[in-house]
PDB file of C-alpha atoms in Angstrom:
ATOM      1  CA  MET A   1     -29.966  -2.599 -11.709  1.00 52.00           C
ATOM      2  CA  ASP A   2     -31.278  -4.559 -13.867  1.00 57.00           C
ATOM      3  CA  LYS A   3     -30.776  -2.489 -17.255  1.00 56.00           C
ATOM      4  CA  LYS A   4     -34.808  -2.889 -18.586  1.00 51.00           C
ATOM      5  CA  ILE A   5     -35.974  -1.920 -14.936  1.00 53.00           C
ATOM      6  CA  VAL A   6     -33.643   1.285 -15.415  1.00 54.00           C
ATOM      7  CA  LEU A   7     -34.944   2.239 -18.873  1.00 50.00           C
ATOM      8  CA  LEU A   8     -38.583   1.814 -18.166  1.00 50.00           C
ATOM      9  CA  PHE A   9     -38.040   4.170 -14.950  1.00 55.00           C
ATOM     10  CA  LEU A  10     -35.995   6.715 -17.579  1.00 51.00           C
ATOM     11  CA  PHE A  11     -38.798   6.784 -19.844  1.00 48.00           C
ATOM     12  CA  ILE A  12     -41.350   7.305 -17.786  1.00 48.00           C
ATOM     13  CA  PHE A  13     -39.857  10.053 -15.827  1.00 50.00           C
ATOM     14  CA  TYR A  14     -37.674  11.718 -18.420  1.00 45.00           C
ATOM     15  CA  THR A  15     -40.236  11.947 -20.913  1.00 45.00           C
ATOM     16  CA  ALA A  16     -41.742  13.968 -19.696  1.00 45.00           C
ATOM     17  CA  PHE A  17     -39.532  16.124 -19.733  1.00 53.00           C
ATOM     18  CA  GLY A  18     -38.644  16.350 -23.769  1.00 62.00           C
ATOM     19  CA  LEU A  19     -35.884  13.472 -23.988  1.00 78.00           C
ATOM     20  CA  SER A  20     -37.103  10.578 -26.055  1.00 88.00           C
ATOM     21  CA  TYR A  21     -37.074   7.556 -24.895  1.00 89.00           C
ATOM     22  CA  ASP A  22     -35.004   6.147 -28.218  1.00 93.00           C
ATOM     23  CA  GLU A  23     -32.618   8.983 -27.200  1.00 93.00           C
ATOM     24  CA  ILE A  24     -31.908   7.891 -23.654  1.00 94.00           C
ATOM     25  CA  LYS A  25     -32.141   4.119 -24.324  1.00 93.00           C
ATOM     26  CA  ASP A  26     -29.113   5.111 -27.026  1.00 96.00           C
ATOM     27  CA  ALA A  27     -27.230   6.345 -24.567  1.00 97.00           C
ATOM     28  CA  TYR A  28     -27.149   4.264 -22.115  1.00 97.00           C
ATOM     29  CA  TYR A  29     -26.515   1.691 -24.879  1.00 98.00           C
ATOM     30  CA  ARG A  30     -24.121   3.155 -26.047  1.00 97.00           C
ATOM     31  CA  SER A  31     -22.501   3.627 -22.193  1.00 98.00           C
ATOM     32  CA  TYR A  32     -22.485   0.274 -21.562  1.00 98.00           C
ATOM     33  CA  GLN A  33     -20.887  -0.867 -24.424  1.00 98.00           C
ATOM     34  CA  TYR A  34     -17.531   1.543 -23.248  1.00 98.00           C
ATOM     35  CA  GLU A  35     -17.814   0.787 -20.304  1.00 98.00           C
ATOM     36  CA  LYS A  36     -17.530  -3.376 -20.825  1.00 98.00           C
ATOM     37  CA  THR A  37     -14.201  -2.979 -23.357  1.00 98.00           C
ATOM     38  CA  GLY A  38     -12.968   0.643 -20.442  1.00 98.00           C
ATOM     39  CA  ASN A  39     -14.059   3.374 -22.079  1.00 98.00           C
ATOM     40  CA  TYR A  40     -14.492   5.348 -19.020  1.00 98.00           C
ATOM     41  CA  GLU A  41     -14.305   8.450 -20.768  1.00 98.00           C
ATOM     42  CA  ASP A  42     -17.041   7.894 -24.025  1.00 98.00           C
ATOM     43  CA  ALA A  43     -19.186   5.618 -21.732  1.00 98.00           C
ATOM     44  CA  ILE A  44     -19.030   8.700 -19.559  1.00 98.00           C
ATOM     45  CA  LYS A  45     -19.487  11.251 -22.628  1.00 98.00           C
ATOM     46  CA  SER A  46     -22.369   9.461 -23.687  1.00 97.00           C
ATOM     47  CA  LEU A  47     -24.327  10.748 -20.919  1.00 97.00           C
ATOM     48  CA  MET A  48     -23.830  13.465 -20.386  1.00 96.00           C
ATOM     49  CA  PRO A  49     -27.132  14.799 -23.011  1.00 94.00           C
ATOM     50  CA  VAL A  50     -28.762  13.182 -20.965  1.00 95.00           C
ATOM     51  CA  TYR A  51     -27.768  14.656 -17.480  1.00 96.00           C
ATOM     52  CA  GLN A  52     -27.095  18.547 -19.336  1.00 93.00           C
ATOM     53  CA  SER A  53     -30.948  18.078 -19.160  1.00 92.00           C
ATOM     54  CA  TYR A  54     -32.039  16.321 -15.812  1.00 92.00           C
ATOM     55  CA  PRO A  55     -28.910  17.427 -13.891  1.00 95.00           C
ATOM     56  CA  GLU A  56     -30.566  16.175 -10.883  1.00 96.00           C
ATOM     57  CA  GLY A  57     -32.046  13.085 -11.831  1.00 96.00           C
ATOM     58  CA  TYR A  58     -31.421   9.969  -9.087  1.00 97.00           C
ATOM     59  CA  THR A  59     -30.458   6.963 -12.453  1.00 97.00           C
ATOM     60  CA  ILE A  60     -28.080   8.699 -14.649  1.00 97.00           C
ATOM     61  CA  ASN A  61     -26.677  10.457 -11.301  1.00 98.00           C
ATOM     62  CA  LEU A  62     -26.188   7.514  -9.881  1.00 98.00           C
ATOM     63  CA  ARG A  63     -24.988   6.001 -13.147  1.00 98.00           C
ATOM     64  CA  LEU A  64     -22.264   9.008 -13.423  1.00 98.00           C
ATOM     65  CA  GLY A  65     -20.984   7.904  -9.666  1.00 98.00           C
ATOM     66  CA  TRP A  66     -20.421   4.474 -10.894  1.00 98.00           C
ATOM     67  CA  LEU A  67     -18.871   4.938 -14.169  1.00 98.00           C
ATOM     68  CA  TYR A  68     -16.093   8.100 -12.672  1.00 98.00           C
ATOM     69  CA  TYR A  69     -15.242   5.295  -9.771  1.00 98.00           C
ATOM     70  CA  LEU A  70     -14.128   2.792 -12.703  1.00 98.00           C
ATOM     71  CA  ASP A  71     -12.117   5.813 -14.513  1.00 98.00           C
ATOM     72  CA  LYS A  72     -10.759   6.772 -10.828  1.00 98.00           C
ATOM     73  CA  LYS A  73     -11.760  10.231 -10.224  1.00 98.00           C
ATOM     74  CA  TYR A  74     -13.082   9.731  -7.230  1.00 98.00           C
ATOM     75  CA  ALA A  75     -14.249  13.894  -6.328  1.00 98.00           C
ATOM     76  CA  ASN A  76     -16.330  12.985 -10.051  1.00 98.00           C
ATOM     77  CA  SER A  77     -17.839   9.954  -8.522  1.00 98.00           C
ATOM     78  CA  ILE A  78     -18.350  11.055  -4.848  1.00 98.00           C
ATOM     79  CA  PHE A  79     -20.117  14.468  -7.006  1.00 98.00           C
ATOM     80  CA  HIS A  80     -22.857  12.565  -7.829  1.00 98.00           C
ATOM     81  CA  TYR A  81     -23.212   9.798  -5.940  1.00 98.00           C
ATOM     82  CA  GLU A  82     -24.639  12.558  -3.011  1.00 98.00           C
ATOM     83  CA  LYS A  83     -27.139  14.423  -5.868  1.00 98.00           C
ATOM     84  CA  ALA A  84     -28.569  10.754  -6.402  1.00 98.00           C
ATOM     85  CA  MET A  85     -28.687  10.081  -3.097  1.00 98.00           C
ATOM     86  CA  LYS A  86     -30.403  13.795  -2.263  1.00 98.00           C
ATOM     87  CA  SER A  87     -32.760  12.470  -5.048  1.00 97.00           C
ATOM     88  CA  ALA A  88     -33.719   9.371  -3.390  1.00 97.00           C
ATOM     89  CA  PRO A  89     -32.375  10.165   0.293  1.00 96.00           C
ATOM     90  CA  TYR A  90     -33.860   5.968   0.784  1.00 96.00           C
ATOM     91  CA  SER A  91     -32.119   4.310  -1.862  1.00 97.00           C
ATOM     92  CA  ILE A  92     -29.934   1.683  -0.582  1.00 98.00           C
ATOM     93  CA  GLU A  93     -27.929   1.005  -3.794  1.00 98.00           C
ATOM     94  CA  ALA A  94     -27.263   4.903  -4.178  1.00 98.00           C
ATOM     95  CA  LYS A  95     -25.173   4.645  -0.210  1.00 98.00           C
ATOM     96  CA  LEU A  96     -23.387   1.398  -1.220  1.00 98.00           C
ATOM     97  CA  GLY A  97     -22.247   2.874  -4.327  1.00 98.00           C
ATOM     98  CA  TYR A  98     -20.979   6.015  -2.675  1.00 98.00           C
ATOM     99  CA  THR A  99     -18.913   3.953  -0.057  1.00 98.00           C
ATOM    100  CA  LEU A 100     -16.524   3.220  -3.143  1.00 98.00           C
ATOM    101  CA  PRO A 101     -14.583   5.796  -4.434  1.00 98.00           C
ATOM    102  CA  LEU A 102     -14.639   6.557  -0.085  1.00 98.00           C
ATOM    103  CA  LEU A 103     -12.819   2.882  -0.002  1.00 98.00           C
ATOM    104  CA  ALA A 104     -10.757   3.579  -2.860  1.00 98.00           C
ATOM    105  CA  GLN A 105      -9.366   7.129  -0.916  1.00 98.00           C
ATOM    106  CA  GLY A 106      -8.967   5.500   2.867  1.00 98.00           C
ATOM    107  CA  LYS A 107     -11.985   7.241   3.798  1.00 98.00           C
ATOM    108  CA  TYR A 108     -12.690   4.943   6.489  1.00 98.00           C
ATOM    109  CA  ALA A 109     -14.273   6.479   8.943  1.00 98.00           C
ATOM    110  CA  ASP A 110     -16.611   8.346   6.146  1.00 98.00           C
ATOM    111  CA  VAL A 111     -17.392   4.447   4.921  1.00 98.00           C
ATOM    112  CA  GLU A 112     -18.100   3.537   8.607  1.00 98.00           C
ATOM    113  CA  LYS A 113     -20.685   5.915   9.144  1.00 98.00           C
ATOM    114  CA  VAL A 114     -22.716   5.901   5.582  1.00 98.00           C
ATOM    115  CA  CYS A 115     -23.036   1.737   6.067  1.00 98.00           C
ATOM    116  CA  TYR A 116     -24.168   2.475  10.171  1.00 98.00           C
ATOM    117  CA  GLN A 117     -26.634   4.735   7.261  1.00 98.00           C
ATOM    118  CA  ILE A 118     -27.453   1.615   5.445  1.00 98.00           C
ATOM    119  CA  LEU A 119     -27.617  -0.833   8.552  1.00 98.00           C
ATOM    120  CA  ASN A 120     -30.419   1.566   9.991  1.00 97.00           C
ATOM    121  CA  THR A 121     -32.913   0.428   6.782  1.00 97.00           C
ATOM    122  CA  ASP A 122     -31.418  -2.966   6.528  1.00 98.00           C
ATOM    123  CA  PHE A 123     -29.510  -4.303   9.200  1.00 98.00           C
ATOM    124  CA  TYR A 124     -28.842  -7.497   7.304  1.00 98.00           C
ATOM    125  CA  ASN A 125     -27.550  -6.283   4.112  1.00 98.00           C
ATOM    126  CA  TYR A 126     -24.482  -7.962   2.408  1.00 98.00           C
ATOM    127  CA  TYR A 127     -22.191  -5.133   1.845  1.00 98.00           C
ATOM    128  CA  GLY A 128     -22.728  -3.085   3.943  1.00 98.00           C
ATOM    129  CA  ASN A 129     -21.904  -5.308   6.380  1.00 98.00           C
ATOM    130  CA  LEU A 130     -18.787  -6.165   4.275  1.00 98.00           C
ATOM    131  CA  ARG A 131     -17.837  -3.217   3.766  1.00 98.00           C
ATOM    132  CA  LEU A 132     -18.333  -1.945   7.546  1.00 98.00           C
ATOM    133  CA  SER A 133     -16.666  -4.966   8.624  1.00 98.00           C
ATOM    134  CA  PHE A 134     -13.565  -3.692   6.549  1.00 98.00           C
ATOM    135  CA  VAL A 135     -13.619  -0.617   8.014  1.00 98.00           C
ATOM    136  CA  LEU A 136     -13.639  -1.421  11.060  1.00 98.00           C
ATOM    137  CA  ARG A 137     -10.895  -3.623  11.353  1.00 98.00           C
ATOM    138  CA  MET A 138      -8.559  -0.962   9.442  1.00 98.00           C
ATOM    139  CA  GLN A 139      -9.215   1.089  12.064  1.00 98.00           C
ATOM    140  CA  LYS A 140      -8.699  -1.567  14.383  1.00 98.00           C
ATOM    141  CA  LYS A 141     -11.779  -1.644  16.245  1.00 98.00           C
ATOM    142  CA  TYR A 142     -11.570  -5.126  16.626  1.00 98.00           C
ATOM    143  CA  ASP A 143     -13.684  -6.336  18.649  1.00 98.00           C
ATOM    144  CA  ILE A 144     -16.706  -4.161  16.761  1.00 98.00           C
ATOM    145  CA  ALA A 145     -15.695  -5.959  13.736  1.00 98.00           C
ATOM    146  CA  GLU A 146     -16.445  -9.257  14.770  1.00 98.00           C
ATOM    147  CA  LYS A 147     -18.902  -8.990  16.463  1.00 98.00           C
ATOM    148  CA  VAL A 148     -20.647  -7.594  12.106  1.00 98.00           C
ATOM    149  CA  ILE A 149     -18.658 -10.713  10.954  1.00 98.00           C
ATOM    150  CA  ASN A 150     -20.124 -13.195  14.059  1.00 98.00           C
ATOM    151  CA  LYS A 151     -23.694 -11.751  12.997  1.00 98.00           C
ATOM    152  CA  MET A 152     -23.779 -12.354   9.314  1.00 98.00           C
ATOM    153  CA  LEU A 153     -21.641 -15.578   9.655  1.00 98.00           C
ATOM    154  CA  VAL A 154     -25.013 -17.021  11.177  1.00 98.00           C
ATOM    155  CA  ILE A 155     -26.996 -16.339   8.431  1.00 98.00           C
ATOM    156  CA  TYR A 156     -24.078 -16.995   5.549  1.00 98.00           C
ATOM    157  CA  PRO A 157     -22.083 -19.463   7.600  1.00 97.00           C
ATOM    158  CA  THR A 158     -19.887 -20.569   4.745  1.00 97.00           C
ATOM    159  CA  ASP A 159     -18.937 -17.345   3.529  1.00 98.00           C
ATOM    160  CA  LEU A 160     -15.505 -17.139   1.534  1.00 98.00           C
ATOM    161  CA  ASN A 161     -15.698 -12.939   2.381  1.00 98.00           C
ATOM    162  CA  PHE A 162     -16.810 -13.232   6.034  1.00 98.00           C
ATOM    163  CA  LEU A 163     -14.757 -16.031   6.384  1.00 98.00           C
ATOM    164  CA  LEU A 164     -11.301 -14.521   5.400  1.00 98.00           C
ATOM    165  CA  GLU A 165     -12.279 -11.102   7.361  1.00 98.00           C
ATOM    166  CA  LEU A 166     -12.961 -13.006  10.548  1.00 98.00           C
ATOM    167  CA  GLY A 167      -9.433 -14.835   9.563  1.00 98.00           C
ATOM    168  CA  LEU A 168      -7.666 -11.823   9.002  1.00 98.00           C
ATOM    169  CA  LEU A 169      -8.798 -10.310  12.398  1.00 98.00           C
ATOM    170  CA  LYS A 170      -7.880 -13.054  13.956  1.00 98.00           C
ATOM    171  CA  PHE A 171      -4.485 -12.402  12.924  1.00 97.00           C
ATOM    172  CA  PHE A 172      -3.930  -9.033  13.691  1.00 97.00           C
ATOM    173  CA  THR A 173      -5.461  -9.699  17.299  1.00 97.00           C
ATOM    174  CA  GLY A 174      -2.567 -11.605  17.304  1.00 97.00           C
ATOM    175  CA  LYS A 175      -4.704 -14.652  17.691  1.00 97.00           C
ATOM    176  CA  LYS A 176      -2.253 -16.020  14.868  1.00 96.00           C
ATOM    177  CA  ASP A 177      -3.699 -19.914  15.692  1.00 97.00           C
ATOM    178  CA  GLU A 178      -7.257 -19.237  15.163  1.00 98.00           C
ATOM    179  CA  ALA A 179      -5.934 -17.785  12.036  1.00 98.00           C
ATOM    180  CA  LYS A 180      -4.384 -20.806  10.918  1.00 97.00           C
ATOM    181  CA  LYS A 181      -7.392 -22.426  11.338  1.00 97.00           C
ATOM    182  CA  ILE A 182      -9.880 -20.497   9.386  1.00 98.00           C
ATOM    183  CA  LEU A 183      -7.920 -19.887   6.531  1.00 98.00           C
ATOM    184  CA  ARG A 184      -7.592 -23.742   6.401  1.00 97.00           C
ATOM    185  CA  ASP A 185     -10.405 -24.434   6.426  1.00 96.00           C
ATOM    186  CA  LEU A 186     -11.456 -21.460   4.248  1.00 97.00           C
ATOM    187  CA  LEU A 187      -9.313 -22.653   1.172  1.00 97.00           C
ATOM    188  CA  ILE A 188     -11.817 -26.025   2.031  1.00 97.00           C
ATOM    189  CA  LEU A 189     -14.711 -24.061  -0.501  1.00 97.00           C
ATOM    190  CA  ASP A 190     -11.868 -21.374  -2.100  1.00 97.00           C
ATOM    191  CA  PRO A 191      -9.029 -24.090  -2.901  1.00 97.00           C
ATOM    192  CA  GLU A 192      -7.363 -20.470  -5.098  1.00 96.00           C
ATOM    193  CA  ASN A 193      -7.946 -17.662  -2.143  1.00 97.00           C
ATOM    194  CA  VAL A 194      -4.780 -15.377  -3.277  1.00 97.00           C
ATOM    195  CA  THR A 195      -5.176 -13.583   0.091  1.00 97.00           C
ATOM    196  CA  ALA A 196      -5.780 -17.157   2.304  1.00 97.00           C
ATOM    197  CA  LYS A 197      -2.586 -18.750   1.104  1.00 97.00           C
ATOM    198  CA  GLU A 198      -0.620 -15.197   1.180  1.00 96.00           C
ATOM    199  CA  TYR A 199      -1.732 -14.886   5.005  1.00 96.00           C
ATOM    200  CA  LEU A 200      -0.840 -18.546   5.810  1.00 96.00           C
ATOM    201  CA  GLU A 201       2.634 -18.212   4.611  1.00 93.00           C
ATOM    202  CA  LYS A 202       2.890 -15.264   7.417  1.00 88.00           C
TER     203      LYS A 202
END
């Protein structure tokens, strides 16, 4: 989300409850600066006054979900993403964020459910489909994964991520010649693709 839009949203919503615009802006500014340096702990601490004042706020919980994910504190990340989704039940960005700590923990079935919720709202959502195809492959639901991939390749014919997913799917289903062709073609578009090179060597 664009930072200016975030600040405008916060100004409209939060100032009615007591925090000044400058206090909110400063908290977010310091949080972004700490994030840039990889200091996620202080990035989180910078936002605590905002969170303590508005614990049910959408934007603050979305931001904390992201920062806790980066800090590999996945239970905390899930907690805040769930609060963000409760605050804005139709938010796709919150659901996409929610999949990140789940993916990091290998909770593929849970990610699958969330991705289907996303696709019910936005059938061609890029990351919803990409993450769905990945978790389906990881669960060996190869036929469904291939349908998702092919659906997206119709509208993104040269997309590197979906081409790689298709190549890997062919590899794991034993269709090595098809996998080789797809991965070789992928290297034309992305000559330094490490994963494609790795599987071609296999």
